[in-house]
CSV table of C-alpha atoms and ligand atoms in Angstrom, one decimal:
chain,number,residue,atom,x,y,z
A,1,MET,CA,-9.3,30.1,50.8
A,2,LYS,CA,-11.6,32.9,48.9
A,3,LYS,CA,-9.9,31.4,45.9
A,4,TYR,CA,-11.9,28.1,45.5
A,5,PRO,CA,-15.3,29.0,44.3
A,6,LEU,CA,-14.0,31.7,41.6
A,7,ILE,CA,-11.8,28.5,40.7
A,8,ALA,CA,-15.4,26.2,41.0
A,9,LEU,CA,-16.6,29.2,38.2
A,10,LEU,CA,-13.4,29.2,36.3
A,11,CYS,CA,-13.8,24.7,36.0
A,12,LEU,CA,-17.2,25.1,34.4
A,13,THR,CA,-16.6,27.5,31.8
A,14,ILE,CA,-12.9,25.9,31.1
A,15,CYS,CA,-15.8,22.6,30.6
A,16,THR,CA,-17.9,24.9,28.5
A,17,CYS,CA,-16.1,25.9,26.1
A,18,GLN,CA,-14.1,22.6,25.9
A,19,SER,CA,-16.8,21.3,24.1
A,20,GLN,CA,-16.7,23.3,21.9
A,21,GLU,CA,-13.6,24.3,20.4
A,22,LYS,CA,-11.9,21.7,18.0
A,23,SER,CA,-8.2,22.1,18.8
A,24,PRO,CA,-5.6,19.5,20.1
A,25,PHE,CA,-4.7,22.2,23.3
A,26,LEU,CA,-7.2,25.0,23.8
A,27,TYR,CA,-5.4,25.8,27.0
A,28,THR,CA,-1.5,25.5,28.3
A,29,ALA,CA,-1.4,25.1,31.7
A,30,PHE,CA,2.2,25.3,33.1
A,31,THR,CA,2.9,22.7,36.6
A,32,GLY,CA,4.8,22.5,39.3
A,33,ALA,CA,6.7,26.1,39.5
A,34,THR,CA,5.9,28.5,42.5
A,35,LEU,CA,3.9,31.1,41.7
A,36,ILE,CA,4.1,34.9,42.8
A,37,ASP,CA,0.9,35.9,41.7
A,38,GLY,CA,2.3,39.8,42.5
A,39,HIS,CA,-0.6,40.2,44.7
A,40,GLY,CA,1.4,40.4,47.7
A,41,GLY,CA,0.3,37.2,49.5
A,42,ALA,CA,2.4,34.0,50.1
A,43,PRO,CA,3.8,32.1,46.8
A,44,ILE,CA,1.4,29.5,45.7
A,45,VAL,CA,4.4,26.3,46.1
A,46,ASN,CA,3.7,23.3,43.0
A,47,GLY,CA,1.3,25.8,41.4
A,48,VAL,CA,-0.7,25.2,38.3
A,49,LEU,CA,-1.3,28.7,35.6
A,50,VAL,CA,-3.8,27.6,33.2
A,51,ILE,CA,-4.1,30.0,29.9
A,52,GLN,CA,-5.8,30.2,27.0
A,53,ASN,CA,-5.9,32.6,23.9
A,54,GLY,CA,-3.2,34.8,25.9
A,55,ARG,CA,-5.2,35.4,29.0
A,56,ILE,CA,-4.7,33.6,32.0
A,57,VAL,CA,-7.9,31.3,32.7
A,58,SER,CA,-7.0,29.9,36.6
A,59,ILE,CA,-4.4,29.8,38.8
A,60,GLY,CA,-3.7,28.0,41.8
A,61,THR,CA,-1.9,25.7,44.2
A,62,ARG,CA,-2.8,21.3,41.8
A,63,ASP,CA,-5.7,21.0,44.2
A,64,GLN,CA,-7.5,23.9,43.8
A,65,VAL,CA,-6.7,24.5,39.7
A,66,LYS,CA,-8.6,21.2,37.3
A,67,ILE,CA,-6.1,21.2,34.5
A,68,PRO,CA,-8.4,20.8,31.6
A,69,GLU,CA,-8.3,17.9,29.4
A,70,LYS,CA,-6.9,19.7,26.2
A,71,ALA,CA,-4.4,21.3,28.0
A,72,LYS,CA,-0.4,21.1,26.9
A,73,ILE,CA,0.6,20.9,29.9
A,74,ILE,CA,4.2,22.7,30.7
A,75,ASP,CA,6.5,20.9,33.5
A,76,ALA,CA,8.2,24.1,35.2
A,77,SER,CA,8.9,22.2,38.5
A,78,GLY,CA,11.9,23.8,39.9
A,79,LYS,CA,10.5,27.2,38.3
A,80,THR,CA,9.1,30.3,39.7
A,81,ILE,CA,6.8,32.1,37.7
A,82,VAL,CA,5.9,35.7,38.6
A,83,PRO,CA,4.2,38.3,36.7
A,84,GLY,CA,5.8,40.8,33.5
A,85,LEU,CA,7.3,43.6,35.1
A,86,ILE,CA,6.3,47.2,34.4
A,87,ASN,CA,8.0,49.9,34.0
A,88,ALA,CA,6.0,53.2,34.7
A,89,HIS,CA,8.7,55.6,33.5
A,90,GLY,CA,10.4,54.6,30.8
A,91,HIS,CA,11.2,56.4,26.4
A,92,VAL,CA,11.3,54.9,23.9
A,93,GLY,CA,11.7,54.7,19.6
A,94,ASP,CA,14.6,57.8,20.1
A,95,VAL,CA,18.1,56.8,20.9
A,96,GLN,CA,20.1,54.6,18.8
A,97,GLY,CA,24.4,53.2,20.6
A,98,ILE,CA,23.4,56.5,22.8
A,99,GLU,CA,22.8,59.2,20.6
A,100,GLY,CA,19.2,60.3,20.5
A,101,GLY,CA,17.3,62.0,18.1
A,102,HIS,CA,16.9,59.1,15.4
A,103,TYR,CA,12.6,58.1,16.7
A,104,SER,CA,10.7,55.9,13.7
A,105,ALA,CA,8.4,53.2,14.6
A,106,GLN,CA,11.4,50.0,14.2
A,107,ASN,CA,12.9,51.5,16.9
A,108,VAL,CA,10.3,52.1,19.3
A,109,ARG,CA,9.5,48.2,18.3
A,110,ASP,CA,13.4,47.6,18.3
A,111,ASN,CA,12.7,49.4,22.2
A,112,LEU,CA,10.0,47.2,23.5
A,113,ALA,CA,11.9,43.5,21.8
A,114,ILE,CA,14.7,45.2,24.3
A,115,TYR,CA,12.1,45.7,27.3
A,116,GLU,CA,10.9,42.4,26.7
A,117,ARG,CA,14.0,40.3,26.6
A,118,TYR,CA,15.4,42.2,29.9
A,119,GLY,CA,11.4,40.7,31.5
A,120,ILE,CA,9.4,44.1,31.0
A,121,THR,CA,6.1,43.2,29.1
A,122,SER,CA,4.8,47.0,29.7
A,123,VAL,CA,6.4,50.7,29.2
A,124,VAL,CA,4.7,53.3,30.2
A,125,SER,CA,6.9,56.3,28.0
A,126,LEU,CA,6.1,59.1,29.7
A,127,GLY,CA,7.1,62.1,26.5
A,128,GLY,CA,9.1,62.3,23.8
A,129,ASP,CA,6.5,59.8,21.8
A,130,GLN,CA,5.5,60.9,17.9
A,131,PRO,CA,2.1,60.0,16.1
A,132,GLU,CA,4.1,56.2,14.3
A,133,ALA,CA,3.8,55.2,18.1
A,134,GLU,CA,0.2,55.6,18.4
A,135,PRO,CA,-0.8,52.5,16.4
A,136,LEU,CA,1.4,50.4,18.5
A,137,ARG,CA,0.0,51.7,21.5
A,138,ALA,CA,-1.1,48.8,23.8
A,139,VAL,CA,-5.1,49.3,23.5
A,140,HIS,CA,-4.4,47.8,20.1
A,141,ALA,CA,-3.1,44.8,20.9
A,142,ASP,CA,-5.5,42.5,20.4
A,143,SER,CA,-6.5,42.5,17.7
A,144,HIS,CA,-3.2,43.6,15.8
A,145,SER,CA,-1.7,41.2,13.8
A,146,ASN,CA,2.0,41.3,14.5
A,147,PRO,CA,2.0,43.4,17.5
A,148,PRO,CA,4.6,44.9,19.0
A,149,ASN,CA,7.1,42.5,21.8
A,150,ALA,CA,6.0,44.5,25.3
A,151,ARG,CA,2.4,46.8,25.7
A,152,LEU,CA,3.3,50.6,24.9
A,153,TYR,CA,1.1,53.1,26.8
A,154,ILE,CA,2.1,56.6,25.2
A,155,ALA,CA,2.5,60.3,26.6
A,156,GLY,CA,3.1,61.8,23.8
A,157,GLU,CA,4.6,65.4,24.0
A,158,VAL,CA,5.8,66.6,27.4
A,159,ILE,CA,3.5,69.4,27.5
A,160,THR,CA,5.4,73.1,28.0
A,161,GLY,CA,4.6,76.4,27.3
A,162,GLN,CA,4.7,80.0,29.3
A,163,THR,CA,1.8,81.2,29.1
A,164,PRO,CA,-1.4,78.6,29.8
A,165,ALA,CA,-2.6,78.9,26.2
A,166,GLU,CA,0.6,77.5,25.5
A,167,ALA,CA,1.1,74.1,27.1
A,168,LEU,CA,-3.2,73.9,26.5
A,169,THR,CA,-2.2,73.5,22.5
A,170,VAL,CA,-0.1,70.5,23.7
A,171,VAL,CA,-2.3,69.2,25.0
A,172,GLU,CA,-5.0,69.0,22.6
A,173,LYS,CA,-1.9,68.3,20.4
A,174,ASN,CA,-1.8,64.9,22.4
A,175,HIS,CA,-5.1,64.4,22.5
A,176,ARG,CA,-5.4,64.5,18.8
A,177,MET,CA,-2.6,62.1,18.4
A,178,GLY,CA,-4.4,59.2,20.9
A,179,VAL,CA,-2.0,58.8,24.3
A,180,ASP,CA,-2.4,57.0,27.3
A,181,PHE,CA,-1.1,60.2,29.5
A,182,MET,CA,-0.2,63.6,30.1
A,183,LYS,CA,3.2,64.2,31.1
A,184,ILE,CA,4.5,67.7,32.2
A,185,ARG,CA,7.9,68.7,33.1
A,186,VAL,CA,7.8,71.6,36.5
A,187,ASP,CA,11.8,71.8,37.2
A,188,ASP,CA,14.5,74.3,36.6
A,189,ASN,CA,17.5,71.8,35.6
A,190,LEU,CA,19.2,73.2,38.9
A,191,GLY,CA,18.5,76.7,38.2
A,192,SER,CA,19.9,76.3,34.4
A,193,SER,CA,15.9,76.8,32.8
A,194,PRO,CA,12.5,78.6,33.6
A,195,LYS,CA,9.8,76.1,35.5
A,196,MET,CA,6.6,75.2,34.5
A,197,LEU,CA,4.6,78.4,36.5
A,198,GLU,CA,2.0,77.4,38.9
A,199,ALA,CA,-0.6,78.9,36.6
A,200,VAL,CA,0.4,76.7,33.4
A,201,TYR,CA,0.6,73.0,35.3
A,202,ARG,CA,-3.2,74.2,37.0
A,203,ALA,CA,-4.6,75.1,33.9
A,204,VAL,CA,-3.0,71.6,32.0
A,205,ILE,CA,-4.1,69.5,34.6
A,206,ARG,CA,-7.8,70.6,34.8
A,207,ARG,CA,-7.9,70.3,31.4
A,208,SER,CA,-6.2,66.9,30.8
A,209,HIS,CA,-8.8,65.5,34.3
A,210,GLU,CA,-11.5,67.3,31.5
A,211,LEU,CA,-10.4,65.1,28.8
A,212,GLY,CA,-9.8,62.6,30.4
A,213,TYR,CA,-6.1,61.5,31.3
A,214,LYS,CA,-4.6,61.1,34.2
A,215,ILE,CA,-1.3,63.7,34.3
A,216,ALA,CA,2.1,62.5,35.6
A,217,THR,CA,4.6,65.3,36.7
A,218,HIS,CA,8.5,65.9,35.8
A,219,MET,CA,9.8,67.1,39.7
A,220,TYR,CA,12.6,67.4,41.5
A,221,TYR,CA,12.0,69.8,44.4
A,222,LEU,CA,9.7,68.6,47.9
A,223,ASP,CA,8.2,72.3,47.6
A,224,ASP,CA,6.8,71.4,44.1
A,225,ALA,CA,5.9,67.8,44.3
A,226,ARG,CA,3.2,69.4,47.5
A,227,LYS,CA,2.5,72.3,45.3
A,228,LEU,CA,1.3,68.8,42.1
A,229,LEU,CA,-0.2,67.2,44.6
A,230,GLU,CA,-2.5,70.4,45.7
A,231,ALA,CA,-3.3,70.9,42.5
A,232,GLY,CA,-4.1,67.3,41.2
A,233,THR,CA,-1.5,65.6,39.5
A,234,ASP,CA,-2.3,62.3,38.9
A,235,MET,CA,1.7,60.8,39.4
A,236,LEU,CA,5.2,62.2,40.3
A,237,ALA,CA,7.4,60.5,38.3
A,238,HIS,CA,10.8,60.8,40.1
A,239,SER,CA,11.9,60.8,43.5
A,240,VAL,CA,11.8,64.0,45.9
A,241,ARG,CA,15.9,64.6,45.9
A,242,ASP,CA,16.5,68.1,47.3
A,243,LEU,CA,15.5,67.6,50.8
A,244,PRO,CA,14.1,65.1,53.5
A,245,VAL,CA,10.5,64.5,52.7
A,246,ASP,CA,8.4,65.9,56.0
A,247,GLU,CA,5.5,64.9,57.7
A,248,ALA,CA,2.9,66.9,56.0
A,249,PHE,CA,4.0,65.5,52.7
A,250,VAL,CA,4.2,62.2,53.7
A,251,LYS,CA,0.0,62.3,54.4
A,252,LEU,CA,-0.3,64.1,51.6
A,253,LEU,CA,0.6,61.7,50.1
A,254,GLN,CA,-0.9,58.7,51.4
A,255,GLN,CA,-4.2,60.9,51.5
A,256,LYS,CA,-4.1,61.3,47.4
A,257,LYS,CA,-3.2,57.7,47.0
A,258,VAL,CA,-0.2,59.3,44.2
A,259,PRO,CA,2.0,56.6,42.7
A,260,TYR,CA,5.4,57.9,43.6
A,261,CYS,CA,7.9,56.7,40.4
A,262,PRO,CA,11.9,56.6,42.1
A,263,THR,CA,13.6,56.5,38.8
A,264,LEU,CA,17.3,56.1,41.1
A,265,THR,CA,19.3,55.2,38.2
A,266,ARG,CA,18.4,58.6,37.0
A,267,GLU,CA,20.9,60.2,38.9
A,268,LEU,CA,22.6,57.5,38.4
A,269,SER,CA,23.2,58.3,34.8
A,270,ALA,CA,24.0,62.2,35.5
A,271,PHE,CA,27.3,60.6,37.2
A,272,VAL,CA,28.0,56.9,37.0
A,273,TYR,CA,30.0,57.8,33.3
A,274,GLY,CA,32.7,59.8,35.3
A,275,ASP,CA,34.8,56.7,35.2
A,276,THR,CA,33.9,53.4,33.6
A,277,ALA,CA,31.4,52.1,34.9
A,278,SER,CA,31.4,48.7,36.3
A,279,PHE,CA,28.9,47.0,34.5
A,280,PHE,CA,30.5,47.9,31.5
A,281,SER,CA,31.8,44.6,31.9
A,282,ASP,CA,28.6,42.8,33.5
A,283,PRO,CA,27.7,39.8,30.5
A,284,TYR,CA,24.1,40.1,31.6
A,285,PHE,CA,24.2,44.4,30.3
A,286,LEU,CA,26.9,42.6,27.4
A,287,LYS,CA,23.9,40.4,25.6
A,288,GLU,CA,22.2,43.4,24.4
A,289,TYR,CA,24.7,46.4,24.2
A,290,ASP,CA,28.4,45.9,22.6
A,291,GLN,CA,31.7,47.6,22.9
A,292,LYS,CA,31.0,50.1,20.1
A,293,THR,CA,27.5,51.3,21.3
A,294,ILE,CA,30.2,51.9,25.0
A,295,ALA,CA,32.9,53.6,23.3
A,296,PRO,CA,31.9,56.8,23.5
A,297,LEU,CA,31.5,56.3,27.2
A,298,LEU,CA,35.0,54.9,27.9
A,299,ASN,CA,36.8,58.3,26.0
A,300,PRO,CA,39.0,60.2,29.2
A,301,ALA,CA,38.0,63.7,28.2
A,302,ARG,CA,34.8,62.5,28.1
A,303,GLN,CA,34.5,61.4,31.6
A,304,GLN,CA,36.6,63.8,32.9
A,305,GLN,CA,34.0,67.0,31.6
A,306,ILE,CA,31.6,64.4,33.8
A,307,ARG,CA,33.3,64.2,37.1
A,308,GLN,CA,34.0,67.8,36.8
A,309,SER,CA,30.1,68.8,36.3
A,310,LYS,CA,28.6,70.8,38.7
A,311,ALA,CA,25.0,69.0,37.6
A,312,ALA,CA,26.7,65.8,38.4
A,313,ARG,CA,27.9,66.5,41.4
A,314,ILE,CA,24.7,67.6,42.6
A,315,TYR,CA,22.2,65.2,41.5
A,316,LYS,CA,25.2,62.5,43.2
A,317,GLN,CA,25.2,64.2,45.9
A,318,GLN,CA,20.9,63.8,46.1
A,319,LEU,CA,20.6,59.9,45.6
A,320,PRO,CA,20.5,59.0,49.2
A,321,THR,CA,18.6,62.1,49.6
A,322,ALA,CA,16.2,60.5,47.0
A,323,MET,CA,16.8,56.5,48.8
A,324,ALA,CA,16.3,57.8,51.8
A,325,ASN,CA,12.5,59.3,50.8
A,326,LEU,CA,11.6,56.2,49.0
A,327,LYS,CA,12.5,54.4,52.2
A,328,THR,CA,10.0,56.8,54.4
A,329,LEU,CA,7.3,56.6,51.4
A,330,SER,CA,7.3,53.1,51.4
A,331,ASP,CA,6.9,52.0,55.4
A,332,ALA,CA,4.2,54.8,55.2
A,333,GLY,CA,2.7,52.7,52.5
A,334,VAL,CA,2.5,55.9,49.4
A,335,PRO,CA,2.3,53.2,46.5
A,336,ILE,CA,5.6,53.7,45.0
A,337,VAL,CA,5.6,52.5,41.0
A,338,PHE,CA,8.6,50.9,39.5
A,339,GLY,CA,10.3,53.4,36.6
A,340,THR,CA,13.6,54.3,35.3
A,341,ASP,CA,13.2,57.0,33.0
A,342,SER,CA,15.8,54.8,30.7
A,343,GLY,CA,14.8,54.9,26.4
A,344,VAL,CA,17.2,58.2,26.5
A,345,PRO,CA,20.9,58.1,25.5
A,346,THR,CA,23.2,56.3,28.4
A,347,ARG,CA,20.3,55.1,30.2
A,348,PHE,CA,20.1,51.2,28.9
A,349,ILE,CA,16.7,49.8,28.3
A,350,GLY,CA,16.5,47.1,29.8
A,351,TYR,CA,19.5,46.6,31.9
A,352,PHE,CA,18.4,49.9,33.6
A,353,GLU,CA,15.7,48.6,35.0
A,354,HIS,CA,17.5,45.9,37.2
A,355,LEU,CA,19.7,48.0,38.4
A,356,GLU,CA,16.9,50.4,39.4
A,357,LEU,CA,15.3,47.4,41.1
A,358,GLU,CA,18.5,46.5,42.8
A,359,MET,CA,19.2,49.9,44.4
A,360,MET,CA,15.0,50.0,45.6
A,361,ALA,CA,16.9,47.0,47.5
A,362,GLU,CA,19.8,49.2,48.1
A,363,ALA,CA,17.2,51.6,49.5
A,364,GLY,CA,15.7,49.1,52.1
A,365,LEU,CA,12.5,48.1,50.3
A,366,SER,CA,12.0,44.3,50.5
A,367,PRO,CA,12.3,42.2,47.3
A,368,MET,CA,7.9,41.8,48.0
A,369,GLN,CA,7.6,45.9,48.2
A,370,ILE,CA,9.4,46.3,44.9
A,371,LEU,CA,8.1,42.8,43.2
A,372,GLN,CA,4.9,44.9,44.2
A,373,SER,CA,5.8,48.2,42.4
A,374,ALA,CA,6.8,46.5,39.0
A,375,THR,CA,3.6,44.5,38.8
A,376,LYS,CA,1.0,45.7,41.4
A,377,ASN,CA,1.5,48.3,41.7
A,378,ALA,CA,2.5,50.0,38.8
A,379,ALA,CA,-1.0,48.1,36.7
A,380,GLU,CA,-3.4,49.8,39.3
A,381,TYR,CA,-2.1,53.3,40.0
A,382,MET,CA,-0.9,53.9,36.8
A,383,GLY,CA,-5.1,52.6,35.4
A,384,LEU,CA,-3.0,49.8,33.6
A,385,LYS,CA,-6.5,47.4,32.3
A,386,ASN,CA,-5.3,43.3,32.5
A,387,VAL,CA,-1.7,43.1,33.5
A,388,GLY,CA,0.6,43.4,36.5
A,389,THR,CA,-1.0,40.4,38.5
A,390,LEU,CA,-1.5,36.4,37.8
A,391,SER,CA,-5.1,36.6,38.2
A,392,PRO,CA,-8.0,35.0,35.9
A,393,GLY,CA,-9.0,37.6,33.4
A,394,ASN,CA,-5.4,39.5,32.9
A,395,TYR,CA,-3.3,38.9,30.0
A,396,ALA,CA,-0.9,36.0,30.0
A,397,ASP,CA,2.4,38.4,30.6
A,398,PHE,CA,4.8,36.2,33.1
A,399,LEU,CA,8.3,35.7,33.3
A,400,ILE,CA,9.5,31.8,34.1
A,401,LEU,CA,12.8,32.4,36.3
A,402,ASP,CA,15.4,30.0,37.9
A,403,ALA,CA,15.3,31.1,40.9
A,404,ASP,CA,13.7,33.1,43.7
A,405,PRO,CA,12.6,36.8,43.3
A,406,LEU,CA,12.1,37.0,47.5
A,407,ALA,CA,15.5,35.6,48.4
A,408,ASP,CA,17.4,38.3,46.5
A,409,ILE,CA,15.8,40.7,43.7
A,410,ARG,CA,18.5,40.0,41.4
A,411,ASN,CA,17.1,36.8,40.9
A,412,LEU,CA,14.6,38.5,38.5
A,413,ARG,CA,17.8,38.4,35.9
A,414,LYS,CA,17.6,34.8,35.9
A,415,ILE,CA,15.0,34.7,33.6
A,416,SER,CA,14.3,31.4,31.2
A,417,SER,CA,10.9,32.2,29.7
A,418,VAL,CA,9.1,35.3,29.0
A,419,TYR,CA,4.9,35.1,28.2
A,420,SER,CA,3.8,38.0,26.2
A,421,LEU,CA,1.2,39.6,23.4
A,422,ARG,CA,2.1,36.3,21.1
A,423,LEU,CA,3.0,34.0,24.1
A,424,ARG,CA,6.8,34.1,22.7
A,425,SER,CA,9.5,32.2,24.7
A,426,LEU,CA,13.0,33.9,24.3
B,1,ZN,ZN1,11.0,60.8,31.9
């Protein structure tokens, strides 16, 4: 029980602080719940989670944690508490209904509110971010009088260019704007557009690292993913979809410890609207998205066009490859980070995250592995500070669930409350 000394220390700190404060409730203690702290160990049954000023003060069993005197006690018996989910690849601010091109600070805020209502308390927006998003970044949340609903990390403009000089102009522009990540795109869109050249992405990666940024990469082909790892990318932001990953690639990923973000729902969105998507009648979808929003996707001509699209057919055919690759890489201990590429038209924010969780389960990952990918792994491998686990000192970002997600990942839908930033409850 390594936790005891730390808890003892925390109790001392609590007692010291308490004597100096005057408010009737300095702390909030959630008692009786099963706590899944995100570290991957056995859940804490009949746990106690104490928070203060939006931070976790202590966590443990009833016997381990001394509840401070001036604590408001919330009985959470029968519930399960998990860290707030982290989407390591989303987008914000651009879409209204199913149409892009509506970027505004208000839309960023609205999108972050939807993410939060679905239990996603941190979002890494990998591109398409405009200067309006900068003040809403997670780094400003503590001092913000009106913080947004989910923590936001941005990548600015997706870096493109035919020459190193052209691409580096975008790197500098993002740097001036104030971003958390850089993002490049190395893809020919199934042969329909020019792909970023190796000399260009090598220059971008080098400069981004000089400036202190991690660099996330949109890729599609196994061969590109390998070259990008060799060139020093810090994240593969999609699945390898063209071929099964080979042993050399698995070894390279293991050695580099670069996170791999499957975004299986990205493929789904390429073909699912060829028919009427079954989730259009799911109340969990309809709680945020109405008939008016989905009406264009019910248009028979549009559906037929998708059914006849060659690209849609290829993406559909290659989804099983992506799922098999996810299982292979997860089994090999490669860090999997949860992400969806939601927030572009027809990839519905919040709901798609829950579809992704289910598709990861379909690919063969256990509920604990999936939960880890969306909490600890996402925070650790993306370098997001103070989120991802229920640990003393971390932000009190967590979900109170009515059912156990380790029994069925779909139980992550059964959110009774979300706590994050301003400690709101649904
Ligand atoms: Zn994306």
